[in-house]
PDB file of C-alpha atoms and ligand atoms in Angstrom:
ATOM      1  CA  UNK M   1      -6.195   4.026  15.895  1.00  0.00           C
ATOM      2  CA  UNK M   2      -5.304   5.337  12.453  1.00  0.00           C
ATOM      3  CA  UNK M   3      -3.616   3.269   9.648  1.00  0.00           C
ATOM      4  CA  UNK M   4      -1.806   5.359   7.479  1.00  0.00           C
ATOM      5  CA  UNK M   5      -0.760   3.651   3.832  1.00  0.00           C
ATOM      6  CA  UNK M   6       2.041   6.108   2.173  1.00  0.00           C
ATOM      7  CA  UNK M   7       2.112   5.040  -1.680  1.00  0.00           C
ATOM      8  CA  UNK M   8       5.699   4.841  -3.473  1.00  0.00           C
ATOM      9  CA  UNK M   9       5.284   7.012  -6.409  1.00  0.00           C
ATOM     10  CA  UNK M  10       7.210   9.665  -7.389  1.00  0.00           C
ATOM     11  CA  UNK M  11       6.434  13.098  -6.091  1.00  0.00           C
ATOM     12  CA  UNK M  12       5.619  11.737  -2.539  1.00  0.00           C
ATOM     13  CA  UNK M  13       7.426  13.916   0.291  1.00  0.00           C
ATOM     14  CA  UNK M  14       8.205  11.387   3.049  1.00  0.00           C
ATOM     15  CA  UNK M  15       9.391  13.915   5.156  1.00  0.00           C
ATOM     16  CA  UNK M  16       6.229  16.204   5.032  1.00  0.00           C
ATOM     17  CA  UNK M  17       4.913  12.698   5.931  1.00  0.00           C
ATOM     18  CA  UNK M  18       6.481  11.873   8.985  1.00  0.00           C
ATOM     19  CA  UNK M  19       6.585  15.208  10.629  1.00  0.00           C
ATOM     20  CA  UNK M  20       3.246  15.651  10.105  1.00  0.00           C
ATOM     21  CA  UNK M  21       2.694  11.769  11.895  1.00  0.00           C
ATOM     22  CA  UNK M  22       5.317  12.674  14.618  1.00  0.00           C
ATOM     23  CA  UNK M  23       3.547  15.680  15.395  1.00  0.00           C
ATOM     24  CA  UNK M  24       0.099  13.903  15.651  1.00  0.00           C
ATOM     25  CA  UNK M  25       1.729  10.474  17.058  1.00  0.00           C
ATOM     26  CA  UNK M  26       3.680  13.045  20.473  1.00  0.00           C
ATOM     27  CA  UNK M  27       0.129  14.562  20.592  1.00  0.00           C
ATOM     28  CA  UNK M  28      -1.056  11.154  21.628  1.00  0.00           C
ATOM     29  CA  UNK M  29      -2.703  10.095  18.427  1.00  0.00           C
ATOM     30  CA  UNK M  30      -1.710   5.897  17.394  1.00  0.00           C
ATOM     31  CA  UNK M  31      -1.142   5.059  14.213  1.00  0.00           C
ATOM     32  CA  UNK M  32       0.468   1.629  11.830  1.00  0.00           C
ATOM     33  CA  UNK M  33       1.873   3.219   8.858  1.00  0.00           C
ATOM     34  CA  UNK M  34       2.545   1.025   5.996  1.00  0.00           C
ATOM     35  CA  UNK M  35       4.193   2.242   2.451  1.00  0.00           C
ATOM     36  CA  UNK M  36       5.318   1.282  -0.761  1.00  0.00           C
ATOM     37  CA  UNK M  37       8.242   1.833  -2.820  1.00  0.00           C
ATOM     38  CA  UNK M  38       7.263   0.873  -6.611  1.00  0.00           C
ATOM     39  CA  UNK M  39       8.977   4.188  -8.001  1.00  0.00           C
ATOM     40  CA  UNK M  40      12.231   3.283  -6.120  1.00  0.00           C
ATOM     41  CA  UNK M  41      12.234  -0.171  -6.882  1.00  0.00           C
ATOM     42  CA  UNK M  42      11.133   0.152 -10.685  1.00  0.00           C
ATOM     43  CA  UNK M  43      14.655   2.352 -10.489  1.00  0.00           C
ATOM     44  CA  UNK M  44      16.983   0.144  -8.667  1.00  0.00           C
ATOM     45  CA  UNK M  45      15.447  -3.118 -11.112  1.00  0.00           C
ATOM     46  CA  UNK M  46      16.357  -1.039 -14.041  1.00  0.00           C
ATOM     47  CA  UNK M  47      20.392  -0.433 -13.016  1.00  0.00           C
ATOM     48  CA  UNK M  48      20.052  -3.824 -11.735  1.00  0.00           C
ATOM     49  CA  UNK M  49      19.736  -5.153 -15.479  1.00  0.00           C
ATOM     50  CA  UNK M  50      16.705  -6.499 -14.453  1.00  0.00           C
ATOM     51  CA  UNK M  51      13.830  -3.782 -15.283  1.00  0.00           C
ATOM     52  CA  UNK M  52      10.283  -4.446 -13.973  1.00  0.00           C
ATOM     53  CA  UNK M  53       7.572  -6.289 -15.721  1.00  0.00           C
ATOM     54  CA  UNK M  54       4.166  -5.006 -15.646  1.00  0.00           C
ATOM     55  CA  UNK M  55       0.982  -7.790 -16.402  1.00  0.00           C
ATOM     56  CA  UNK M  56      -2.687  -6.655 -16.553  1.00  0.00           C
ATOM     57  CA  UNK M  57      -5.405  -8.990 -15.613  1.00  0.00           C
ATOM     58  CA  UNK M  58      -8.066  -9.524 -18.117  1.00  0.00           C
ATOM     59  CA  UNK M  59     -10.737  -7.543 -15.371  1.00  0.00           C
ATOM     60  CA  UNK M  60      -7.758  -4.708 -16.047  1.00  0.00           C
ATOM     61  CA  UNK M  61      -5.660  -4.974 -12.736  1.00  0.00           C
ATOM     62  CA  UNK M  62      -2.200  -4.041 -13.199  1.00  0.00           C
ATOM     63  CA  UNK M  63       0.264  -5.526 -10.939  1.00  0.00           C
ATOM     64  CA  UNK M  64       4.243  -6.657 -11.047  1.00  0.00           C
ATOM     65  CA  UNK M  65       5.233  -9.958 -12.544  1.00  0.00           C
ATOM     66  CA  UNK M  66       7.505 -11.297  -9.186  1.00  0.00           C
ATOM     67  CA  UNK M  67       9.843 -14.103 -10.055  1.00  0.00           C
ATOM     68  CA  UNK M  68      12.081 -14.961  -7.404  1.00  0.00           C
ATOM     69  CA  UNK M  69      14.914 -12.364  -8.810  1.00  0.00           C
ATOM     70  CA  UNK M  70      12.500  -9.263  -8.871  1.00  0.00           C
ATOM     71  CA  UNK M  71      11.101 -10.372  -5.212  1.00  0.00           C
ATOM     72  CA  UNK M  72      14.967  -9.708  -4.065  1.00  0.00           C
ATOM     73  CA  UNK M  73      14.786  -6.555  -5.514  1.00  0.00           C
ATOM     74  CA  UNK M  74      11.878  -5.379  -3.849  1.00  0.00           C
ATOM     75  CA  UNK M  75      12.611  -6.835  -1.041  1.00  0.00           C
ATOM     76  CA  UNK M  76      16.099  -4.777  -1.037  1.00  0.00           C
ATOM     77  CA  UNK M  77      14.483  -1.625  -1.756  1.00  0.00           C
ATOM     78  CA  UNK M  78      10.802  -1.881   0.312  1.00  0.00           C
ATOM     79  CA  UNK M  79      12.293  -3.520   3.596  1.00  0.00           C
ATOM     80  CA  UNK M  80      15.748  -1.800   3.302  1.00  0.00           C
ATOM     81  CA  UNK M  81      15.983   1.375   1.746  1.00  0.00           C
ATOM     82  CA  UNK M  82      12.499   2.659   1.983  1.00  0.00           C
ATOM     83  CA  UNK M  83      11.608   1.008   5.500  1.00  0.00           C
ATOM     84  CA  UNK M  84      14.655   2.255   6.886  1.00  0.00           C
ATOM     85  CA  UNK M  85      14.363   5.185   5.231  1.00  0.00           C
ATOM     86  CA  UNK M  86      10.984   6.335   7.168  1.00  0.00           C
ATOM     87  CA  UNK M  87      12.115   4.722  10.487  1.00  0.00           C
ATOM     88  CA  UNK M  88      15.279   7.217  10.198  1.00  0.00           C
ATOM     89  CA  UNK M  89      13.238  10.194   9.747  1.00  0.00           C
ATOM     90  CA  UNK M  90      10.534   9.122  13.061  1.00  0.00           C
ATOM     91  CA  UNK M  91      13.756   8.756  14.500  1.00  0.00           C
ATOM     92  CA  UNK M  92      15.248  11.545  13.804  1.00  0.00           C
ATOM     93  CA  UNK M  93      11.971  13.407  15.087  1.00  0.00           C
ATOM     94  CA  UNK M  94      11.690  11.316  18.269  1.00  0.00           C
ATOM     95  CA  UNK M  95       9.084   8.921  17.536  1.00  0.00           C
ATOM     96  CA  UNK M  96      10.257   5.519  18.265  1.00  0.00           C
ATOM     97  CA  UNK M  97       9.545   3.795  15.296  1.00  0.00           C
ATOM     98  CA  UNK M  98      10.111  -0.009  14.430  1.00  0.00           C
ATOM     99  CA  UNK M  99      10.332  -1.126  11.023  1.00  0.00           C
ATOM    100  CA  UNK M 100       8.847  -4.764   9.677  1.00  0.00           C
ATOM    101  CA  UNK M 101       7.506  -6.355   6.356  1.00  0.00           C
ATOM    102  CA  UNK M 102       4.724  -8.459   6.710  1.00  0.00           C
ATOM    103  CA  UNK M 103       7.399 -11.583   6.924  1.00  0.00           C
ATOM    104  CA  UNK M 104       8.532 -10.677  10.173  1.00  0.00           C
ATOM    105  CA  UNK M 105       6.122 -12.696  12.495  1.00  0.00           C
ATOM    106  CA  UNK M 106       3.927 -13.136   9.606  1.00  0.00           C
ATOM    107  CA  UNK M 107       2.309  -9.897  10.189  1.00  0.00           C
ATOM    108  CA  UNK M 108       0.657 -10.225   6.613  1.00  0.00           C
ATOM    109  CA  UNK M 109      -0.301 -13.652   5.413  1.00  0.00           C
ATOM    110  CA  UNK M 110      -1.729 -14.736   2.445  1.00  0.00           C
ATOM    111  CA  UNK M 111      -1.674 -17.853  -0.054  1.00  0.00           C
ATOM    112  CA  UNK M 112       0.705 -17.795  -3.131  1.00  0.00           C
ATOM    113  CA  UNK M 113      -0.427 -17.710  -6.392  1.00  0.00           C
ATOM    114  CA  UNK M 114       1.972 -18.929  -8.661  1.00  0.00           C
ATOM    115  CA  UNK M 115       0.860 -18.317 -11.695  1.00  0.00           C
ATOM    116  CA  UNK M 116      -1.045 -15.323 -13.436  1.00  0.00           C
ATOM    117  CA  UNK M 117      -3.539 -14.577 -16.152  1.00  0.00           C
ATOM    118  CA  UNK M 118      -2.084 -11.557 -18.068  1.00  0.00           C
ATOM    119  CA  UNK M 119      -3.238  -9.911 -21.377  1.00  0.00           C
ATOM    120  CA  UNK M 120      -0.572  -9.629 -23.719  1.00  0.00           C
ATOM    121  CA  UNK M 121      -0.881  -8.581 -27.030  1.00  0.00           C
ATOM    122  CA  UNK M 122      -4.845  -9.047 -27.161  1.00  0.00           C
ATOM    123  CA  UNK M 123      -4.023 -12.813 -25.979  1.00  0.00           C
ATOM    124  CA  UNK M 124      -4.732 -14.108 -22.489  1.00  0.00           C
ATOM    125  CA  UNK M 125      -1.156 -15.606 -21.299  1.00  0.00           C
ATOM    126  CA  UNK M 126      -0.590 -17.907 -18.253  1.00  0.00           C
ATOM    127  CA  UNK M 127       2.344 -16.616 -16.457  1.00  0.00           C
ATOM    128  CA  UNK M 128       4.485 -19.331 -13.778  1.00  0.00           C
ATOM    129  CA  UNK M 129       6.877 -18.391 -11.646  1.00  0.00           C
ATOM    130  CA  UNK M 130       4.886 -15.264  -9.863  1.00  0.00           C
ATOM    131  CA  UNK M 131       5.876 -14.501  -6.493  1.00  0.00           C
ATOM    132  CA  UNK M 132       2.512 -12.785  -5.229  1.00  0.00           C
ATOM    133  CA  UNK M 133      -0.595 -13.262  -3.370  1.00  0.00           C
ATOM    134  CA  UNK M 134      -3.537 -11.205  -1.779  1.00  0.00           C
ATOM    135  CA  UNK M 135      -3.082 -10.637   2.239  1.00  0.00           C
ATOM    136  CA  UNK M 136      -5.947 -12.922   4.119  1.00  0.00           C
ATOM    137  CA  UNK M 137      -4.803 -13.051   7.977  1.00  0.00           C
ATOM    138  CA  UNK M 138      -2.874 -10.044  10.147  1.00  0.00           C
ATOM    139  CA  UNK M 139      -1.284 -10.836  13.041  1.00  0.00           C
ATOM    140  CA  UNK M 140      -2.550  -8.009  14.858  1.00  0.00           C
ATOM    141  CA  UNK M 141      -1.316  -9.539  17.957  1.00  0.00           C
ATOM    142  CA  UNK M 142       2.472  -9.025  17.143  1.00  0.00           C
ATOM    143  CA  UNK M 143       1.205  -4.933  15.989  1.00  0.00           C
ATOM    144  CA  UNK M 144      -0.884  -4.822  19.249  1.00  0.00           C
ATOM    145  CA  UNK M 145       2.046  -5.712  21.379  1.00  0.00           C
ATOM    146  CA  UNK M 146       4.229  -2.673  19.654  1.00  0.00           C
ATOM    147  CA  UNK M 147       1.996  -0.507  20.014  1.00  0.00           C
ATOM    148  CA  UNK M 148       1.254  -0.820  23.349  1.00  0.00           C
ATOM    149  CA  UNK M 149       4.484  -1.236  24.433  1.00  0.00           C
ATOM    150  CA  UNK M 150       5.104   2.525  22.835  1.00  0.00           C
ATOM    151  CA  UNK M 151       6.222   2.167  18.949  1.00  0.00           C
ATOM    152  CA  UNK M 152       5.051   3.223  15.764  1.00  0.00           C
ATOM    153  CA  UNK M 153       5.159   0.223  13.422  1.00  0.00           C
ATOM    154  CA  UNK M 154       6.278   1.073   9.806  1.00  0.00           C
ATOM    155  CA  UNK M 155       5.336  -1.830   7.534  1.00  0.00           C
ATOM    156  CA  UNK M 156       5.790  -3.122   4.321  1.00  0.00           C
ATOM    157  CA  UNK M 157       4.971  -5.988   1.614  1.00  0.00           C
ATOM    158  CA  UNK M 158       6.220  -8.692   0.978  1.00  0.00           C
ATOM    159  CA  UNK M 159       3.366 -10.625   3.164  1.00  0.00           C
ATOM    160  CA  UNK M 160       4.525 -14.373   4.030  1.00  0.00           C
ATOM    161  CA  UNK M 161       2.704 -17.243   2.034  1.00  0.00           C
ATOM    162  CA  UNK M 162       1.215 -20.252   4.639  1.00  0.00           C
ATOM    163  CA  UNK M 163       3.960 -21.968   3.581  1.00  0.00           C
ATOM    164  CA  UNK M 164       6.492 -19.336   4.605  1.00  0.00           C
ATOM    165  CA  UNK M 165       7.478 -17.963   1.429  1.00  0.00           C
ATOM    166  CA  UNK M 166       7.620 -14.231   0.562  1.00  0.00           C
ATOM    167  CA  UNK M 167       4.886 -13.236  -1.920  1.00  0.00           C
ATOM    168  CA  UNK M 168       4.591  -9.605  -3.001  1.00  0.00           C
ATOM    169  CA  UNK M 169       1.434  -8.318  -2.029  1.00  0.00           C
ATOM    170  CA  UNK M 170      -0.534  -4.992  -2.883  1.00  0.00           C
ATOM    171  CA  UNK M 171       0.121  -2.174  -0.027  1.00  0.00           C
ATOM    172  CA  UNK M 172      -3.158  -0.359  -0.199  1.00  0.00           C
ATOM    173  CA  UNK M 173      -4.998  -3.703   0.296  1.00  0.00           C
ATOM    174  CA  UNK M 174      -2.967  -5.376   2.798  1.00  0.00           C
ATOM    175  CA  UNK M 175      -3.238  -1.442   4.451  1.00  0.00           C
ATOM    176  CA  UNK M 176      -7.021  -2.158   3.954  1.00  0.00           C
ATOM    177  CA  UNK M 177      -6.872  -5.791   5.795  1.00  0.00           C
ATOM    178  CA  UNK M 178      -4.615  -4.499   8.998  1.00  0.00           C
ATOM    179  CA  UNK M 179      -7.340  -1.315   9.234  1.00  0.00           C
ATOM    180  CA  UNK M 180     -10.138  -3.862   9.780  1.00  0.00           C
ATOM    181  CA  UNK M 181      -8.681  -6.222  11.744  1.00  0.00           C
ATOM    182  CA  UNK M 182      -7.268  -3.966  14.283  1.00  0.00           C
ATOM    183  CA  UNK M 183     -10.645  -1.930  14.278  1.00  0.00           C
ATOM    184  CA  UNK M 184      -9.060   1.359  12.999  1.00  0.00           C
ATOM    185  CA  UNK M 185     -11.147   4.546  13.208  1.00  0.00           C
ATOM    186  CA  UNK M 186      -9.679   5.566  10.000  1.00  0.00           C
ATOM    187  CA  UNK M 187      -7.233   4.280   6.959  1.00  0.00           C
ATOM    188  CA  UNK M 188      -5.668   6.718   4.692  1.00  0.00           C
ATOM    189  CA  UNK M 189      -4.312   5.971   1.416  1.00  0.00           C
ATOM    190  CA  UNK M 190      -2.270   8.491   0.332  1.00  0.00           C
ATOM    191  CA  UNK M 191      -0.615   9.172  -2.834  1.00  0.00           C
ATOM    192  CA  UNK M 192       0.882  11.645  -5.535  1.00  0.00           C
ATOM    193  CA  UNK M 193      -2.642  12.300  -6.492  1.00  0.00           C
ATOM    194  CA  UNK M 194      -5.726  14.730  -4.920  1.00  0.00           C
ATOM    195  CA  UNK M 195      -7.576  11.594  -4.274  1.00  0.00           C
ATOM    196  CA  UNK M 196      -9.984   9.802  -6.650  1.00  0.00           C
ATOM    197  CA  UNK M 197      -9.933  11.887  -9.719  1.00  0.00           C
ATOM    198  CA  UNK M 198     -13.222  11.570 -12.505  1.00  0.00           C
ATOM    199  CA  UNK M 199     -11.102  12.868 -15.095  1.00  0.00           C
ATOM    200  CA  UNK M 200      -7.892  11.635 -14.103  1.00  0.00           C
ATOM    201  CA  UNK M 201      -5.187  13.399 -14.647  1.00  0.00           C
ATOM    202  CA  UNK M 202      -7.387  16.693 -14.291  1.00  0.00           C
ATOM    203  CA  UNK M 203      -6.649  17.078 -10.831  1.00  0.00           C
ATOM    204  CA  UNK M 204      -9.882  19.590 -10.855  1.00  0.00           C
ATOM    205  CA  UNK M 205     -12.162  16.757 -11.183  1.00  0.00           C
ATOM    206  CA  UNK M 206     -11.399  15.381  -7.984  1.00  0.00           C
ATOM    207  CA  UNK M 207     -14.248  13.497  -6.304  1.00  0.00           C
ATOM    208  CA  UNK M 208     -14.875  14.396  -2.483  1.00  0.00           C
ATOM    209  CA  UNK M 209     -17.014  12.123  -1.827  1.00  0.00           C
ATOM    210  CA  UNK M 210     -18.028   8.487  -1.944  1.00  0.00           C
ATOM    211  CA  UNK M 211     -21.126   6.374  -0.276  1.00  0.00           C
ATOM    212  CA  UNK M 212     -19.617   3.462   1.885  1.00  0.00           C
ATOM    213  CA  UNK M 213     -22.099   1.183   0.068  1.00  0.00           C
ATOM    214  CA  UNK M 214     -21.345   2.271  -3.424  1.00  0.00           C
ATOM    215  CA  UNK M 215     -17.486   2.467  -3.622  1.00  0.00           C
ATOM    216  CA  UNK M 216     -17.391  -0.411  -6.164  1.00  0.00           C
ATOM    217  CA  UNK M 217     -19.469   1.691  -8.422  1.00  0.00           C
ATOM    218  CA  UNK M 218     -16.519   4.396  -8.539  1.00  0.00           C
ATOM    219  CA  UNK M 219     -14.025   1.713  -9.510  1.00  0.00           C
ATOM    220  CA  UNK M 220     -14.681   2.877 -12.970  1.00  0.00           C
ATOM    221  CA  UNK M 221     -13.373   6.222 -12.518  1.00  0.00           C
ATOM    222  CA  UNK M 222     -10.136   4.408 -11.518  1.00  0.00           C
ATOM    223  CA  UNK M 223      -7.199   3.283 -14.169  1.00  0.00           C
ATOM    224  CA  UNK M 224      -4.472   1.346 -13.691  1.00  0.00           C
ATOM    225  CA  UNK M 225      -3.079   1.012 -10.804  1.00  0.00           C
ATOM    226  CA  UNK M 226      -5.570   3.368  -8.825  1.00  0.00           C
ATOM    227  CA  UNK M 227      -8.310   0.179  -9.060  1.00  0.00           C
ATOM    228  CA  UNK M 228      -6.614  -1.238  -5.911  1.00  0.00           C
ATOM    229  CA  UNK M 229      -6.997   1.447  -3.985  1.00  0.00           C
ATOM    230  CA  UNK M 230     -10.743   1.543  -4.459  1.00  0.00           C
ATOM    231  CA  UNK M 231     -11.169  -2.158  -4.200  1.00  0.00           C
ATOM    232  CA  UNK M 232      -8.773  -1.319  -1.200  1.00  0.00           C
ATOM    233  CA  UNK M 233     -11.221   0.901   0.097  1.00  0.00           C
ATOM    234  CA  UNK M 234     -14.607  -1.340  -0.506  1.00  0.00           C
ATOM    235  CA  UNK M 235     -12.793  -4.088   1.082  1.00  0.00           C
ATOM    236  CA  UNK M 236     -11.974  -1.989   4.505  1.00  0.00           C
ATOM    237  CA  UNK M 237     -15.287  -0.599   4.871  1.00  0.00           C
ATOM    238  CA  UNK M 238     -16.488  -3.943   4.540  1.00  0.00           C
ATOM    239  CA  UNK M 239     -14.253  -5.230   7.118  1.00  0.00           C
ATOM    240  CA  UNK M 240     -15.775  -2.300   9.556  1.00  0.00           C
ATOM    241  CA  UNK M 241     -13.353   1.122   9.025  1.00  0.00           C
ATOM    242  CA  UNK M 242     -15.911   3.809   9.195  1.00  0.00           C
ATOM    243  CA  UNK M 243     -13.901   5.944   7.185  1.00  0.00           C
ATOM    244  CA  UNK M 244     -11.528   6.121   4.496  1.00  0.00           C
ATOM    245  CA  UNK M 245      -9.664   8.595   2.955  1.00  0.00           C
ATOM    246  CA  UNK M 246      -7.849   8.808  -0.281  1.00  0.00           C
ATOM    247  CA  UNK M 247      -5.221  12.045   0.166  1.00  0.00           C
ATOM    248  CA  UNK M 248      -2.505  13.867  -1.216  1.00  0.00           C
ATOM    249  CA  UNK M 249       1.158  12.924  -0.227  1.00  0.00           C
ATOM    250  CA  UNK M 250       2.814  15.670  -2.210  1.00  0.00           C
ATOM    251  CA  UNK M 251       3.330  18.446   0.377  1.00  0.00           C
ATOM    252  CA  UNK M 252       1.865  19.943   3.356  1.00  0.00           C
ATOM    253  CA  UNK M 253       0.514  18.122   6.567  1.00  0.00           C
ATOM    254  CA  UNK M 254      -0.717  14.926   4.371  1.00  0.00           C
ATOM    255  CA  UNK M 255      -1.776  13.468   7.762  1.00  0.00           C
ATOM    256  CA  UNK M 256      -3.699  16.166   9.497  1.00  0.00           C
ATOM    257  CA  UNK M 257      -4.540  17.501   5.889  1.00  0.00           C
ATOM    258  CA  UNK M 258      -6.888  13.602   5.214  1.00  0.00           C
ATOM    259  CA  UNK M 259      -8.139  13.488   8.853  1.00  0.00           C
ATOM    260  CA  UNK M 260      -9.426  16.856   8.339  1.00  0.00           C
ATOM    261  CA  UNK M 261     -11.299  15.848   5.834  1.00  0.00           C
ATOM    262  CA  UNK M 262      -9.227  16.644   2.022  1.00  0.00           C
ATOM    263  CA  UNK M 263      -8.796  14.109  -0.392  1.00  0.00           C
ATOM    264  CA  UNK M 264     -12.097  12.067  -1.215  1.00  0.00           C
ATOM    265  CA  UNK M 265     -13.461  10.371   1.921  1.00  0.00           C
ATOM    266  CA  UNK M 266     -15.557   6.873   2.133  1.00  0.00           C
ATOM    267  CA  UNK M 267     -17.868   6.913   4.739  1.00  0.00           C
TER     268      UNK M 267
HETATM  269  P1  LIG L  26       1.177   4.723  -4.775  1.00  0.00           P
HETATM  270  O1  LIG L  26       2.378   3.923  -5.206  1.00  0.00           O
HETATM  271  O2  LIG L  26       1.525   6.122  -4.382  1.00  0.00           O
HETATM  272  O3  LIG L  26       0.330   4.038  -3.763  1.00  0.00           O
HETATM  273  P2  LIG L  26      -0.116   4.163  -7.302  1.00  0.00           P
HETATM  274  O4  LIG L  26       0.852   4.598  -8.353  1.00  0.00           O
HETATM  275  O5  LIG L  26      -0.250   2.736  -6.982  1.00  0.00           O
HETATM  276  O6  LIG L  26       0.219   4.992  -5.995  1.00  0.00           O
HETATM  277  O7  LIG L  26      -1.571   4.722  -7.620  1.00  0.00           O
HETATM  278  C1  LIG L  26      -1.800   6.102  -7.785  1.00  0.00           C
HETATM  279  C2  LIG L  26      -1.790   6.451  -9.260  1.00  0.00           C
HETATM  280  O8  LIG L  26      -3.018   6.040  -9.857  1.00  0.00           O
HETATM  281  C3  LIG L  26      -1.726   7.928  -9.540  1.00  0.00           C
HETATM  282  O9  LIG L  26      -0.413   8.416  -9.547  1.00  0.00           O
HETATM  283  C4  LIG L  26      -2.353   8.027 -10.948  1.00  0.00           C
HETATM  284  O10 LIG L  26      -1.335   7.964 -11.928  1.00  0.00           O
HETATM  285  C5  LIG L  26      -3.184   6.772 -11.076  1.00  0.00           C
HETATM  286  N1  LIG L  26      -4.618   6.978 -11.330  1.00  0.00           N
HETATM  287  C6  LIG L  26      -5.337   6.289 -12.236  1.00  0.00           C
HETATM  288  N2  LIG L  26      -6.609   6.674 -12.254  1.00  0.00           N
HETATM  289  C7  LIG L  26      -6.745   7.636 -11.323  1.00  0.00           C
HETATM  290  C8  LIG L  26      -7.853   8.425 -10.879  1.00  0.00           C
HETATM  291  N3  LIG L  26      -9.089   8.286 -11.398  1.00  0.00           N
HETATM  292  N4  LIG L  26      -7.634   9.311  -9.892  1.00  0.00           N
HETATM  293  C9  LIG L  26      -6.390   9.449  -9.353  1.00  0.00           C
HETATM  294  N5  LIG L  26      -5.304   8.741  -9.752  1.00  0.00           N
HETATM  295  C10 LIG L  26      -5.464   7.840 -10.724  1.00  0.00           C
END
């Protein structure tokens, strides 16, 4: 069992993507893809007259300021356009694929945090109103009982909160929480990047290779939004994943392309 997190920035080629998984999944490999959609939904907020709002953490995580208006916005573009979107194309290449956010039988589940610490002009700002949380519990019953039964689940934030509300959650972490609890051989993050890059953006620099007990030590190499992927990373081999890749969604076989080893692998 592979879990295979497709990011949503721009240059990603869904459709080198899923041909590559539909190949792999009719050769009688399993897989849970989950993706993102943050370079779609940044787009559809802007002609929406409601553009995106960016708040970084004083430890330096980025991540979107939610109220209830941008939630519905991501929920229209993650669940429908970009969900749909990838179960069209399985579809399309025979691969019976079912599409669900982490809502849908509270397949991710996490507490809401209302409120967020943001650096804003040098100043540390308390922010109400958020709409986002970290994912804690997978129902990996509900993603057992697809797969068995002969479908690829294609999943997506938001997560539900314990009290049932939809909280926007990071994809490469709640990726990093379904790998461990379902016991996955292998989780691939993959992106519009090589992998981890030491120099980012020289894509020369890239860094094949990181210790499963030292990942946290590379989280300096990572900016921005890259951080949660590492953290992502620490947190599934942690959890048990024995490996994980970090891989190039850009062109090419971006499946076979990680599992064969390109992109920097934790192990
Ligand atoms: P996705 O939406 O595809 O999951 P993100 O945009 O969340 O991807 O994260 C990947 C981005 O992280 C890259 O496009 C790059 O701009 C940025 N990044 C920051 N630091 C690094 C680094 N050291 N190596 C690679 N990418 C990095």
């Amino acid at each position: 069992m592979i879990v295979v997190k497709v990011g949503g920035s721009a240059g990603i080629d869904y459709d080198a993507v899923c041909a590559d998984l539909a190949a792999l999944w009719q050769a009688g490999q399993r897989f849970v893809l989950v993706h993102g959609g943050s370079g779609e939904t940044n787009r559809v907020a802007e002609a929406l007259g409601h553009p995106p709002r960016f708040v970084t953490s004083p430890s330096g995580y980025t991540s979107r300021f939610t109220d209830r208006e941008t939630l519905e916005i991501f929920e229209m573009v993650y669940c429908g356009k970009m969900n749909k979107g990838i179960v069209e194309r399985l579809q399309r290449l025979g691969v019976n694929a079912v599409g669900l956010s982490g809502l849908d039988g509270r397949i991710f589940e996490g507490r809401h945090k209302d409120s967020v610490r943001a650096v804003e002009n040098g100043k540390v700002k308390v922010l109400r109103g958020d709409h986002t949380g970290t994912v804690e519990r997978v129902n990996v019953d509900l993603v057992n009982l697809l797969l068995g039964a002969g479908y690829l689940p294609v999943l997506t934030p938001p997560a539900a909160s314990y009290e049932g509300v939809a909280i926007n959650v990071d994809g490469d972490r709640a990726a990093a929480a379904l790998a461990a609890a379902l016991h996955a051989d292998a989780l691939l993050l993959l992106s519009n990047v090589p992998g981890l890059l030491r120099n980012y953006p020289d894509e020369s620099s890239l860094i094949p290779a990181i210790p499963a007990n030292d990942v946290d030590s590379y989280l300096a190499f990572a900016q921005d939004r890259m951080k949660k992927k590492v953290l992502g990373a620490a947190e599934a081999v942690q959890g048990g994943v024995k490996r994980v890749i970090f891989g190039d969604a850009r062109a090419g076989q971006p499946v076979s392309a990680a599992l064969a080893g390109a992109g920097t692998v934790v192990s």
